[in-house]
Structures are given as structure tokens and as C-alpha cells.
Short mmCIF file of C-alpha atoms and ligand atoms in Angstrom, two decimals:
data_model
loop_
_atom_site.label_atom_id
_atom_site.label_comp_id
_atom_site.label_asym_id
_atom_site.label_seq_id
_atom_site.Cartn_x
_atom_site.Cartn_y
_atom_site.Cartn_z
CA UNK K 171 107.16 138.07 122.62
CA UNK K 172 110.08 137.90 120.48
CA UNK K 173 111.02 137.41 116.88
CA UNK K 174 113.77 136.32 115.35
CA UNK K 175 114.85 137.18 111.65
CA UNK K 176 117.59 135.45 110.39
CA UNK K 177 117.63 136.14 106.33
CA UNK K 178 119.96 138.16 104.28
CA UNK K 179 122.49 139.94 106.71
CA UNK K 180 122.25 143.36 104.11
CA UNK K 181 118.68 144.07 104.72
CA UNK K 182 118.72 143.17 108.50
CA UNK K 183 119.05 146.71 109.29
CA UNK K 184 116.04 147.77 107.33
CA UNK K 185 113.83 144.86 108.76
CA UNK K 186 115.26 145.88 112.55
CA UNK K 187 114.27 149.89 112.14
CA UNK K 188 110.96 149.39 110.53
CA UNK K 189 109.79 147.16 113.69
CA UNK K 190 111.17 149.18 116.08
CA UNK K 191 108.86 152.44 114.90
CA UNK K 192 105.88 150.24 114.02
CA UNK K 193 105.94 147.68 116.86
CA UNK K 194 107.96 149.13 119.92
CA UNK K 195 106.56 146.35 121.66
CA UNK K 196 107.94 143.63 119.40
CA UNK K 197 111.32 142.01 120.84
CA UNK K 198 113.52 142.20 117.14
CA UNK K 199 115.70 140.06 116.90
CA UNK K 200 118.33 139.91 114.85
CA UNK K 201 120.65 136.32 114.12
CA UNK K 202 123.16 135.86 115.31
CA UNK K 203 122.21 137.84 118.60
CA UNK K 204 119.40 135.82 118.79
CA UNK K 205 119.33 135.91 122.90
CA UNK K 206 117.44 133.64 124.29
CA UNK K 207 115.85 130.88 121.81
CA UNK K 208 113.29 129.70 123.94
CA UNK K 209 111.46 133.08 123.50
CA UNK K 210 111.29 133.22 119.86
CA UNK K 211 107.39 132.81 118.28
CA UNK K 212 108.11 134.51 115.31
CA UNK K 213 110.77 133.63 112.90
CA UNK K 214 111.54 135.06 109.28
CA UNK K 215 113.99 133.52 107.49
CA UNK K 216 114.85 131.95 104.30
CA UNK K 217 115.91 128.16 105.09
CA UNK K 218 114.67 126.31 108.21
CA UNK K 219 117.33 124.10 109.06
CA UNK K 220 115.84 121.21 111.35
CA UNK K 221 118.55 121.38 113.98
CA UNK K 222 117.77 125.27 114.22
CA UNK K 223 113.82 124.81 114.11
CA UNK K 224 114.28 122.08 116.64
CA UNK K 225 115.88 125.07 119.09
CA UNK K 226 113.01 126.95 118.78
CA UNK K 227 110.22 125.28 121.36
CA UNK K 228 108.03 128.37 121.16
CA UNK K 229 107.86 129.40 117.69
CA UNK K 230 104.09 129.81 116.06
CA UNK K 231 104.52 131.25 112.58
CA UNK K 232 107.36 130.86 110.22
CA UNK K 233 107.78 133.20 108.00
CA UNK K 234 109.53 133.05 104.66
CA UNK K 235 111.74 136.17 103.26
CA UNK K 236 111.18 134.87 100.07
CA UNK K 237 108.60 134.32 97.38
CA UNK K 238 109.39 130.68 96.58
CA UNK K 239 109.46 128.24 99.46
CA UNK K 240 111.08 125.19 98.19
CA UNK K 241 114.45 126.20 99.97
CA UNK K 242 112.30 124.93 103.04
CA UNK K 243 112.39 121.76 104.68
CA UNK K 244 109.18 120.95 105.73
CA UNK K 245 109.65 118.13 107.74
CA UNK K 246 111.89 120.33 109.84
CA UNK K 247 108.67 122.47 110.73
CA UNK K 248 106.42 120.98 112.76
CA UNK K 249 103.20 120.46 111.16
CA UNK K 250 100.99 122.76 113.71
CA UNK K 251 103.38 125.64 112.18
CA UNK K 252 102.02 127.51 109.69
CA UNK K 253 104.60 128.08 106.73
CA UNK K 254 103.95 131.56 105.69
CA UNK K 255 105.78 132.84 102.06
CA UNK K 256 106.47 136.57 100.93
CA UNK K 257 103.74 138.07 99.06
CA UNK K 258 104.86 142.15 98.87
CA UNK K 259 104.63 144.82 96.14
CA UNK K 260 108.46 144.93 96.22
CA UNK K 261 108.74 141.32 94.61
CA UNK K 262 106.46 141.75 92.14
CA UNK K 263 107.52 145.34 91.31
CA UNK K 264 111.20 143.69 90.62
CA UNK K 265 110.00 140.72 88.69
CA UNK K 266 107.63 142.69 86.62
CA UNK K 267 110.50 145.34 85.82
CA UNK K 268 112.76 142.19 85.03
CA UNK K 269 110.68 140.27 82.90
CA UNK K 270 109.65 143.42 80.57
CA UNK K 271 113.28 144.32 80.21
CA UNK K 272 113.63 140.89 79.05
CA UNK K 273 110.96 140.58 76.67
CA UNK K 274 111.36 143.44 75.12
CA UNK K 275 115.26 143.25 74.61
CA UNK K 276 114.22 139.74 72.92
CA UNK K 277 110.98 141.54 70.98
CA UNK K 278 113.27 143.93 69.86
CA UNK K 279 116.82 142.15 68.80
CA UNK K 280 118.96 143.89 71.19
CA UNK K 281 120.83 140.77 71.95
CA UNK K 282 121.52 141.06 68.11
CA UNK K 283 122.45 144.27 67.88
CA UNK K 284 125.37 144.00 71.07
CA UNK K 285 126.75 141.06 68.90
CA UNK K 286 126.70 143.50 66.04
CA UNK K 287 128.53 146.35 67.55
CA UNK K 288 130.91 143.87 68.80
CA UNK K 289 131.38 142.85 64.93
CA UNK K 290 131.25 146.72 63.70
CA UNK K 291 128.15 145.68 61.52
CA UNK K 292 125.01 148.36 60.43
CA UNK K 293 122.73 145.63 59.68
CA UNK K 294 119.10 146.72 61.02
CA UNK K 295 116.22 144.07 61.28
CA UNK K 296 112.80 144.29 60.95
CA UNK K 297 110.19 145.60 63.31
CA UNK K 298 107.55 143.30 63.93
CA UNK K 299 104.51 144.86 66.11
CA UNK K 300 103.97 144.02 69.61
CA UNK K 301 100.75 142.44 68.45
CA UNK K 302 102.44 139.96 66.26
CA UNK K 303 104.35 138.08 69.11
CA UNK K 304 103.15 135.87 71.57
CA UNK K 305 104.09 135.86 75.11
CA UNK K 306 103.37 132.46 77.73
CA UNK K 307 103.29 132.61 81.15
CA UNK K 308 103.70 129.62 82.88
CA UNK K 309 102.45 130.33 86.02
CA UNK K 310 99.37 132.76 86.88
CA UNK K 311 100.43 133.53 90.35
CA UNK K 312 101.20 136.61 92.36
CA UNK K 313 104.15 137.52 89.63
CA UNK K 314 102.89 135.91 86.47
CA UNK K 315 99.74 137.59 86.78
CA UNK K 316 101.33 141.36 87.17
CA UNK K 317 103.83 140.18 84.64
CA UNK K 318 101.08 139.45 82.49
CA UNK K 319 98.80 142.48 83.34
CA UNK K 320 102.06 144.61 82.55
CA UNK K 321 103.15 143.19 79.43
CA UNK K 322 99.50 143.96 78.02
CA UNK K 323 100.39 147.65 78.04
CA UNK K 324 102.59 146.86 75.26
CA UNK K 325 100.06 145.20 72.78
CA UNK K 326 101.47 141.86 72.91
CA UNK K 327 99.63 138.71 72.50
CA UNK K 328 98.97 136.94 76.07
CA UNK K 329 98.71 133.67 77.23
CA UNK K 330 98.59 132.06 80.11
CA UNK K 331 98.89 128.48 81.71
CA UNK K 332 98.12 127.71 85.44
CA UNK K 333 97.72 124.33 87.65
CA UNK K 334 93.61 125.47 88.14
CA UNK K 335 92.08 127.73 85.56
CA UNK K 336 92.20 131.21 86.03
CA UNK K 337 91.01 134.23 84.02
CA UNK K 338 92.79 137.61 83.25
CA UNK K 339 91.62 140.63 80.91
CA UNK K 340 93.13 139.85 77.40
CA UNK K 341 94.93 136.92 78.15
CA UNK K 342 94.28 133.70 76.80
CA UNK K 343 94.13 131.04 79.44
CA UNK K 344 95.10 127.43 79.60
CA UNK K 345 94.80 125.33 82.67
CA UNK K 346 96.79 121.41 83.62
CA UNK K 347 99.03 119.32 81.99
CA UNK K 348 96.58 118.11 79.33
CA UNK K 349 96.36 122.07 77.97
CA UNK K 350 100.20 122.54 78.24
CA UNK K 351 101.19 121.64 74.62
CA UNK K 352 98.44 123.56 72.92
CA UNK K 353 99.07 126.62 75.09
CA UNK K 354 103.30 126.12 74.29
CA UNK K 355 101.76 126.17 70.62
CA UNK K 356 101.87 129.79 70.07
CA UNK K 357 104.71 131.04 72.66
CA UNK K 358 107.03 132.76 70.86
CA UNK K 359 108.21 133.84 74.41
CA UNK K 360 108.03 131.58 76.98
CA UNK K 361 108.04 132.81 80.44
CA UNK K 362 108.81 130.17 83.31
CA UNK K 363 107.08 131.63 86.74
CA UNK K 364 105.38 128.28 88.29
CA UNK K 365 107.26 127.29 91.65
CA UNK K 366 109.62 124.24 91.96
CA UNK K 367 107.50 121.38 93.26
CA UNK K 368 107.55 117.80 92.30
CA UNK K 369 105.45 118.50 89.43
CA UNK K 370 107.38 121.04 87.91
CA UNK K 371 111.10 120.22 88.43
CA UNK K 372 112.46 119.44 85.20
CA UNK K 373 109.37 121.22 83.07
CA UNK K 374 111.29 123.28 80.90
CA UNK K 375 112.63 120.14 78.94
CA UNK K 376 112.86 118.63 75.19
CA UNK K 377 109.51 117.54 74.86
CA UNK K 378 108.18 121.06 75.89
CA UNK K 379 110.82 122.78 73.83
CA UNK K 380 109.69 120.98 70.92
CA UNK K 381 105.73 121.65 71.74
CA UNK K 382 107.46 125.83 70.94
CA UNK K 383 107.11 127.51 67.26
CA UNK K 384 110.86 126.69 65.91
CA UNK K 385 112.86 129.72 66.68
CA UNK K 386 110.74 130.55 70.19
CA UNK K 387 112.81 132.16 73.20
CA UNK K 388 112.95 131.36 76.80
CA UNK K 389 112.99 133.15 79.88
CA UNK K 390 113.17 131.34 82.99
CA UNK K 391 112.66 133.43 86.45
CA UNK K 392 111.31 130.41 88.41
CA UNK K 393 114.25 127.87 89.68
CA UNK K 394 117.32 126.36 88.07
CA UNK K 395 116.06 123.07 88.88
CA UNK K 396 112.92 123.51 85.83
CA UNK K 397 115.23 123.57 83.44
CA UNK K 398 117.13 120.61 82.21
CA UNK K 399 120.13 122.14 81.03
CA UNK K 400 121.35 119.72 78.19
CA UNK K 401 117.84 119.77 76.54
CA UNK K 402 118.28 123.43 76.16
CA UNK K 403 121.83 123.78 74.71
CA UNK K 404 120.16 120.80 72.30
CA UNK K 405 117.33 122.99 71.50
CA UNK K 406 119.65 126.03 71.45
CA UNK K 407 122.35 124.22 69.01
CA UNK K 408 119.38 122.39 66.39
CA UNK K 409 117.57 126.37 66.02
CA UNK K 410 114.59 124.90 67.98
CA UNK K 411 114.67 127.95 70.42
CA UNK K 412 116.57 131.14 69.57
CA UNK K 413 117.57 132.40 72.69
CA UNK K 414 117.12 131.96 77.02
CA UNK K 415 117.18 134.32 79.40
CA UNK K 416 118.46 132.81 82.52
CA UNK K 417 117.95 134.54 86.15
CA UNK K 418 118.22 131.20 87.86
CA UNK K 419 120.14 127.86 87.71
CA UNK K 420 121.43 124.79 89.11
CA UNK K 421 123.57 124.87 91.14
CA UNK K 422 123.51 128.96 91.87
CA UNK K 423 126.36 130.22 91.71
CA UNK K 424 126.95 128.42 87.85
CA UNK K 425 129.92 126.76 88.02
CA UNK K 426 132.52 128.47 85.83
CA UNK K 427 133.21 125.39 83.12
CA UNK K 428 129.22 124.92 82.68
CA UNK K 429 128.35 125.73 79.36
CA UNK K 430 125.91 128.62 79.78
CA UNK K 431 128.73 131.02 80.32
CA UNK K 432 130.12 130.52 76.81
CA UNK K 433 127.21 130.04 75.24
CA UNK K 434 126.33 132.99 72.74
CA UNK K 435 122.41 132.35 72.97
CA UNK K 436 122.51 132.13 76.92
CA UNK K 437 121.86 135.40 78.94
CA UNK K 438 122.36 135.00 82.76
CA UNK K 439 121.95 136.88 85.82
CA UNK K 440 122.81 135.90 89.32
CA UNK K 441 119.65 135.24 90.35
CA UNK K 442 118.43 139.12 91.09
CA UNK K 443 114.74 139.45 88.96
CA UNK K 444 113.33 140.21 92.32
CA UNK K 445 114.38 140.71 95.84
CA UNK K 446 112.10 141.36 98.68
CA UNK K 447 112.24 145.11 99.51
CA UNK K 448 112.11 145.35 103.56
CA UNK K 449 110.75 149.05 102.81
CA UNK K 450 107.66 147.38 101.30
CA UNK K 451 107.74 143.77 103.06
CA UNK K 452 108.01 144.66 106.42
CA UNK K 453 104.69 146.45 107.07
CA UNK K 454 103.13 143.45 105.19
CA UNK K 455 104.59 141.15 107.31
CA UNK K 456 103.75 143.22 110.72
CA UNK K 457 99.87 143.53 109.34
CA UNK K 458 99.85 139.54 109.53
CA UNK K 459 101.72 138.67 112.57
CA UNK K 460 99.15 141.16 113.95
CA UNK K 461 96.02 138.87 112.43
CA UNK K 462 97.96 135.93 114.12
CA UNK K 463 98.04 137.34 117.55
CA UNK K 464 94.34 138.65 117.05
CA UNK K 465 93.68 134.73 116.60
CA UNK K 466 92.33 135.75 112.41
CA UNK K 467 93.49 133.56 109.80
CA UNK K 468 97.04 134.11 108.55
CA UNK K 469 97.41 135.32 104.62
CA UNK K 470 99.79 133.20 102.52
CA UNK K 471 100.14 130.19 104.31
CA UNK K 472 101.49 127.15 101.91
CA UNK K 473 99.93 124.32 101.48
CA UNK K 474 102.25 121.14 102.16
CA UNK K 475 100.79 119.09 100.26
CA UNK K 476 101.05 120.75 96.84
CA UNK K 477 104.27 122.09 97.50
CA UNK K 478 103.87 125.81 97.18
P1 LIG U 105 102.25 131.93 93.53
O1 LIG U 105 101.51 133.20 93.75
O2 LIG U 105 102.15 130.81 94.53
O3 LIG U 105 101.83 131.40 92.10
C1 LIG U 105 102.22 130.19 91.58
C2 LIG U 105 101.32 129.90 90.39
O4 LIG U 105 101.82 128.76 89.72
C3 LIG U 105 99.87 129.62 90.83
O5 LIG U 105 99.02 130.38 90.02
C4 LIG U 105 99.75 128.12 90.61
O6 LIG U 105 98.46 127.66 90.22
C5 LIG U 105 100.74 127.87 89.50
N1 LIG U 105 101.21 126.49 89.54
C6 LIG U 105 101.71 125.79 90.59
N2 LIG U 105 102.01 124.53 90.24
C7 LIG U 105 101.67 124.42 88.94
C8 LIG U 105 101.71 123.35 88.01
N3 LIG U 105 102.14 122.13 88.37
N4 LIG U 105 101.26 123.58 86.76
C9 LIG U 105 100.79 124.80 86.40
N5 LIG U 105 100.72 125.85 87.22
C10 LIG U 105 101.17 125.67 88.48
O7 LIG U 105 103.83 132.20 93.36
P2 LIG U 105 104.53 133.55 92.89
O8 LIG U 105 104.64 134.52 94.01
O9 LIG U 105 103.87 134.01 91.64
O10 LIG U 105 106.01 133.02 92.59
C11 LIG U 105 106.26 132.05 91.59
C12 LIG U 105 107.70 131.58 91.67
O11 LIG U 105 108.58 132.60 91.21
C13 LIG U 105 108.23 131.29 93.07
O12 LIG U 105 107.82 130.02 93.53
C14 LIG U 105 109.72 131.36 92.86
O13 LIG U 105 110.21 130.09 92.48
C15 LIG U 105 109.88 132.31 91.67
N6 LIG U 105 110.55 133.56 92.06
C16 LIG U 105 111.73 133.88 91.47
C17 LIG U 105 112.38 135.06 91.81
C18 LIG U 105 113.66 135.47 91.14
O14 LIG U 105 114.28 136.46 91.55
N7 LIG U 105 114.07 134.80 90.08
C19 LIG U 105 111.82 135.92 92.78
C20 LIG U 105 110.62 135.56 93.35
C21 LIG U 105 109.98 134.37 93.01
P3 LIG U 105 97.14 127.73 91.18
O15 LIG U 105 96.55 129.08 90.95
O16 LIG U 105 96.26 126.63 90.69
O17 LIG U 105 97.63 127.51 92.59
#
């Protein structure tokens, strides 16, 4: 029984020692010494393209290294093959540490303050309370829910908005499309953490920026692809929004002559809120591929149809 991974080449190592102390008996694989495709039942990787999947008679389970699966094709899995994402302390760990560093650099000016020690100016602001912002989470998921449950510690006010309705100690909850502009009401910190589907690509757009209390800030840590780019620089340039935090974009890597670069209200990072940790990923992964072979139900299989 073999599996194959075939995901970020760094990590391999980690992935490949864990297995072979937990699960002797597990043929690990790593791409591109994949040996002999016809063996493989188990695959982890992050893409699926169809003219590898279609090498791959055998497989049973794929397995995604990554939170998000909309990097997957899946008309290039076959549809008895469960899709499987990453659900792992590591992830959420990174994305909760990412999104508090980001909130509270906005909550407390510090994107001000490197502008003015760039411009040699003493000039401090006030200090609201915690309690007098509010923070939205789009997205009550596996990481907007820990981002939420984290950001709590601080005193802020919480709200959250989800695709089903779904209830969380002190945060205020708001469910569907018809709920979305009276939750954006009172974000003054909008958090974007719903996964790209065909009902969220393109979310993070004029009409929602202008749903925001003038002078709200944005932090998107889902996909590029939620964000149309030229309605924020508008909302950016008119004072609508003060400031985004950018982890992700479209395309990834930015090109160089795309506006965010130079723009003095755009922060950006190379898309690294969260990465799955092997340390902490692998033994979750092992525990399922274990249900699977006991014939159990799998944990964390997407459903096609919604997307996610
Ligand atoms: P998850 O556990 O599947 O949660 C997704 C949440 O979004 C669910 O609560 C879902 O609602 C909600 N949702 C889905 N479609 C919606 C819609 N149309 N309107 C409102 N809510 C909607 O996913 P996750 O693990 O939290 O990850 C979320 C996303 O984070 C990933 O898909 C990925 O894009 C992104 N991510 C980014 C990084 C990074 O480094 N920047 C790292 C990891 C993940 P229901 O409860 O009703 O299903």
C-alpha cells in the first residue's frame, strides 16, 4: 500500500520521517521518486493535475496539504474519490498568530507610527480601548472561529458572518447574504476568512466596502481572487477604508508594476499567514488514512457541490 506525497519539496523530509516511525508499514513516497504509479492509494498534494490523477488507477483518498481547496480541479478527481482538505493545529496556530499581529498593529497605529519615524515626527495618537473597536469575521470556519475565540482575549467587539448560522461565546453572529450588510455595519476591521467558491470570488468589492463605517480597515487572509483590486485602491484613495492588510492576491507572486506595491495604505505578505506544519499535520493525517482503511468515515471530506 503506497502513498504518494507530492506538495512543497521543503517539508517533504518532515512528512517522509514522521511516517516512517509512525507507519513502518506505509510505502512513503516521495515525488518525483514516485516508483511505481499503479500502487499509489494515497496521495497528498496540493494541485491534482488531471493528466497526473489520470496515472493514478489505484488511488482512494486524496488528500490536500492545504487548508483551502480551490487550487483543485475537481473534475480531474474522479467522483468515487473523496477530496480530503487540511484541518491541523499548525494552520490555525499560524493564522491565528497572523491575524492578531494584524489587528492589533491596525488597533494600535503602528502602520502610523513606521511612516512617522520615517518622517522624524513625535506625534502620538490616541488610545482607544479594545472594547471600542469592532472586529468582522467573514467566515466562521476552522480559522475564523480560533481567530475569533483569540481576538476575544483582547476585549474587542466580535462579530461574525457565516454561509449557515453559527454561534460563538461573545460574538455577535450573522448568517447569508441577506445579513451581510448589517453585519459589515459595524466592522471597523474586517477580516476576510470564507474560502474562494463561486459565491465568494469577488466579495470583498465596492458595494461591500461601502456597507463599512467610513475609515474601516481590511484584512484579507482568504484568496486574492475575493478581492477586486480596483474597488479597493477606489475605496483606499476616496477615505472609505483606511488601510488593507494583504496576505494573498491575484496573481501570487504580485506583479511588480501592480499598484499595491506603491501604495502607502497597502500592507502585503507573500502569502505566509499560515502554512501547514508537517510536525502537527502529519499525525492528523495518519489518524484518518487509518479510519479509511478501518472502512470509518473519513474527517474533512469537501463537499463538491458547495465548493469547499
Ligand atoms: P472552513 O473550516 O471550511 O470554514 C469556511 C467557513 O466559511 C465555514 O464556516 C463556511 O460556512 C463559511 N462560508 C463558506 N462559504 C460562505 C459564503 N458563501 N458565505 C458566508 N460564509 C461562507 O475553512 P477554514 O479552514 O476556516 O479556511 C478558510 C479559508 O482560509 C480557506 O479556504 C483558505 O482560502 C484560507 N486560508 C488562507 C491561508 C493563508 O495563509 N492566507 C491559510 C489557510 C487557509 P458553513 O459553516 O455554513 O459551512
Amino acid at each position: 500500500m503506497s502513498i504518494l506525497y507530492r506538495s512543497d519539496a521543503p517539508r517533504a523530509a518532515a512528512w517522509a520521517s514522521y511516517f516512517a516511525e509512525h507507519a513502518p508499514e506505509l510505502d512513503f513516497r516521495v515525488w518525483p521518486d514516485a516508483g511505481n504509479l499503479d500502487e499509489v492509494e494515497y496521495l497528498i498534494a496540493w494541485q491534482a493535475p488531471a493528466e497526473f490523477i489520470a496515472k493514478l488507477p489505484r488511488l482512494k483518498v486524496f488528500f490536500s496539504s492545504g487548508a483551502g481547496v480551490d487550487h483543485v480541479d475537481f473534475s480531474a478527481v474522479p467522483k468515487h474519490i473523496p477530496i480530503v482538505r487540511m484541518v491541523e493545529p499548525g494552520i490555525i496556530d499560524g493564522m491565528v498568530e497572523y491575524v492578531s499581529l494584524a489587528v492589533l498593529a491596525l488597533h494600535r497605529d503602528f502602520f502610523d507610527y513606521v511612516a512617522a519615524k520615517a518622517a522624524r515626527t513625535w506625534d502620538p495618537l490616541e488610545v482607544p480601548p479594545a472594547s471600542a473597536r469592532t472586529i468582522g469575521v467573514m467566515g466562521m470556519g476552522s480559522l475564523g472561529s480560533a481567530v475569533l475565540q483569540r481576538l476575544a482575549n483582547y476585549g474587542f467587539r466580535l462579530r461574525g458572518w457565516n454561509r449557515s448560522l453559527r454561534h460563538l461565546d461573545n460574538v455577535e453572529s450573522f448568517a447569508g447574504p441577506d445579513q451581510l450588510q448589517h453585519f459589515l455595519k459595524g466592522c471597523d476591521i474586517l477580516i476576510c476568512l470564507v474560502p474562494l467558491t463561486s459565491a465568494t470570488k469577488g466579495i470583498l468589492n465596492r458595494k461591500l466596502f461601502s456597507a463599512l463605517p467610513a475609515g474601516a480597515s481590511l484584512i484579507n487572509v482568504g484568496r486574492g481572487p475575493h478581492l477586486v483590486d480596483a474597488d479597493l485602491l477606489e475605496a483606499l484613495d476616496s477615505g472609505q477604508l483606511s488601510r488593507a492588510i494583504l496576505d494573498v492576491t491575484d496573481p501570487e507572486p504580485l506583479p511588480a508594476e501592480h499598484p499595491f506595491w506603491a501604495h502607502p495604505r497597502v500592507f502585503l505578505t507573500p502569502h505566509v499567514a499560515s502554512m501547514t506544519q508537517p510536525e502537527s499535520a502529519a499525525p492528523i493525517l495518519l489518524d484518518n488514512l487509518r479510519r479509511h482503511q478501518r472502512g470509518e468515515a473519513l474527517l474533512n471530506v469537501i463537499d463538491r457541490s458547495r465548493g469547499y
